[in-house]
Short mmCIF file of C-alpha atoms in Angstrom, two decimals:
data_model
loop_
_atom_site.label_atom_id
_atom_site.label_comp_id
_atom_site.label_asym_id
_atom_site.label_seq_id
_atom_site.Cartn_x
_atom_site.Cartn_y
_atom_site.Cartn_z
CA UNK A 1 228.67 -148.67 -94.06
CA UNK A 2 226.49 -150.24 -91.41
CA UNK A 3 223.86 -152.79 -92.41
CA UNK A 4 220.97 -154.12 -90.36
CA UNK A 5 218.94 -157.04 -91.68
CA UNK A 6 215.49 -157.89 -90.37
CA UNK A 7 212.33 -159.75 -91.27
CA UNK A 8 213.35 -163.32 -90.61
CA UNK A 9 211.12 -165.78 -88.81
CA UNK A 10 209.39 -169.12 -88.90
CA UNK A 11 207.29 -169.87 -91.97
CA UNK A 12 205.60 -172.98 -93.33
CA UNK A 13 206.73 -174.55 -96.59
CA UNK A 14 205.15 -172.72 -99.49
CA UNK A 15 204.92 -169.51 -97.50
CA UNK A 16 206.47 -166.09 -98.03
CA UNK A 17 208.67 -163.66 -96.15
CA UNK A 18 210.22 -160.30 -96.95
CA UNK A 19 213.64 -159.49 -95.59
CA UNK A 20 214.86 -155.91 -95.25
CA UNK A 21 218.33 -154.50 -94.88
CA UNK A 22 218.65 -150.91 -93.72
CA UNK A 23 221.91 -149.23 -94.57
CA UNK A 24 223.76 -146.16 -93.41
CA UNK A 25 226.15 -144.64 -95.88
CA UNK A 26 226.78 -145.23 -99.53
CA UNK A 27 226.14 -148.85 -100.44
CA UNK A 28 226.57 -149.29 -104.20
CA UNK A 29 226.20 -152.89 -105.35
CA UNK A 30 224.45 -154.98 -102.71
CA UNK A 31 223.70 -158.63 -102.22
CA UNK A 32 222.04 -161.28 -100.10
CA UNK A 33 223.84 -164.38 -98.92
CA UNK A 34 222.80 -167.20 -96.64
CA UNK A 35 224.38 -169.83 -94.47
CA UNK A 36 222.56 -172.96 -93.41
CA UNK A 37 223.62 -174.91 -90.31
CA UNK A 38 226.74 -176.93 -91.04
CA UNK A 39 227.11 -175.51 -94.53
CA UNK A 40 229.19 -172.86 -96.18
CA UNK A 41 227.86 -169.41 -96.96
CA UNK A 42 226.20 -169.24 -100.35
CA UNK A 43 225.18 -166.52 -102.73
CA UNK A 44 221.48 -165.71 -103.06
CA UNK A 45 221.11 -162.54 -105.14
CA UNK A 46 222.79 -159.29 -106.05
CA UNK A 47 221.59 -155.95 -107.40
CA UNK A 48 223.32 -152.95 -108.91
CA UNK A 49 223.16 -149.44 -107.52
CA UNK A 50 220.16 -148.33 -109.59
CA UNK A 51 218.28 -151.57 -109.07
CA UNK A 52 218.13 -152.30 -112.79
CA UNK A 53 220.40 -155.35 -112.91
CA UNK A 54 219.76 -158.38 -110.73
CA UNK A 55 221.44 -161.77 -110.57
CA UNK A 56 220.07 -164.78 -108.72
CA UNK A 57 221.35 -168.13 -107.63
CA UNK A 58 219.72 -170.92 -109.61
CA UNK A 59 218.27 -172.34 -106.40
CA UNK A 60 216.12 -169.24 -105.79
CA UNK A 61 215.44 -168.00 -109.32
CA UNK A 62 211.73 -167.52 -109.89
CA UNK A 63 210.96 -167.65 -106.17
CA UNK A 64 212.98 -164.78 -104.69
CA UNK A 65 213.09 -161.14 -105.78
CA UNK A 66 215.78 -158.68 -104.78
CA UNK A 67 214.99 -154.98 -104.85
CA UNK A 68 216.10 -151.72 -103.32
CA UNK A 69 214.66 -148.36 -102.35
CA UNK A 70 217.51 -145.88 -102.53
CA UNK A 71 215.38 -143.11 -101.04
CA UNK A 72 215.09 -145.23 -97.90
CA UNK A 73 218.57 -146.73 -98.26
CA UNK A 74 217.02 -150.16 -97.88
CA UNK A 75 217.55 -153.46 -99.63
CA UNK A 76 214.82 -156.11 -99.79
CA UNK A 77 214.51 -159.81 -100.49
CA UNK A 78 210.99 -161.02 -101.20
CA UNK A 79 210.92 -164.77 -100.75
CA UNK A 80 208.04 -166.91 -101.98
CA UNK A 81 207.36 -170.64 -102.30
CA UNK A 82 209.74 -171.22 -99.44
CA UNK A 83 211.20 -174.67 -98.95
CA UNK A 84 212.78 -176.33 -95.92
CA UNK A 85 216.15 -176.10 -97.69
CA UNK A 86 215.84 -172.29 -97.64
CA UNK A 87 216.32 -172.41 -93.86
CA UNK A 88 219.41 -170.36 -93.09
CA UNK A 89 220.84 -167.23 -91.59
CA UNK A 90 220.43 -164.55 -94.26
CA UNK A 91 222.99 -161.76 -94.55
CA UNK A 92 223.00 -158.56 -96.56
CA UNK A 93 226.25 -157.20 -97.91
CA UNK A 94 227.28 -154.08 -99.80
CA UNK A 95 229.91 -152.05 -101.57
CA UNK A 96 231.12 -154.69 -104.01
CA UNK A 97 233.12 -153.27 -106.93
CA UNK A 98 230.98 -155.27 -109.39
CA UNK A 99 228.00 -157.60 -109.45
CA UNK A 100 229.42 -160.75 -107.93
CA UNK A 101 228.42 -164.11 -106.52
CA UNK A 102 231.59 -164.12 -104.44
CA UNK A 103 231.01 -162.93 -100.92
CA UNK A 104 234.68 -162.00 -100.57
CA UNK A 105 234.08 -159.08 -102.94
CA UNK A 106 231.64 -157.42 -100.53
CA UNK A 107 233.52 -155.48 -97.82
CA UNK A 108 230.50 -154.56 -95.70
CA UNK A 109 228.24 -157.05 -93.95
CA UNK A 110 225.33 -156.89 -91.59
CA UNK A 111 224.30 -159.33 -88.93
CA UNK A 112 222.14 -162.12 -90.22
CA UNK A 113 218.45 -162.65 -89.82
CA UNK A 114 217.24 -166.22 -89.33
CA UNK A 115 214.73 -167.77 -91.68
CA UNK A 116 213.28 -171.11 -90.68
CA UNK A 117 211.01 -173.00 -93.06
CA UNK A 118 209.22 -175.79 -91.29
CA UNK A 119 205.79 -177.24 -90.75
#
């Protein structure tokens, strides 16, 4: 599976962005992760194959929404009320055997897209 994330950019605090992740091949359970400068990678959200079950990190719950369009083989992350601490390289991942917050359970990864939240 090949994954290509896009949609990152510079946004002011309180603003919104939508990330996309186009996939080739069968993806199954997918997720978003992020890595801020000098920090370890952290879980953001995950979604099951039908898009009916979603799990979020506490830090983004209520502000971010994960979704998928299987007809387009694309995963999305709608981000609202962005904060400076959301600044990070955002990665999409796929093919986990179960819904998981552990990035090691996702065998397929795309290149990250950079989100910078700053005034």
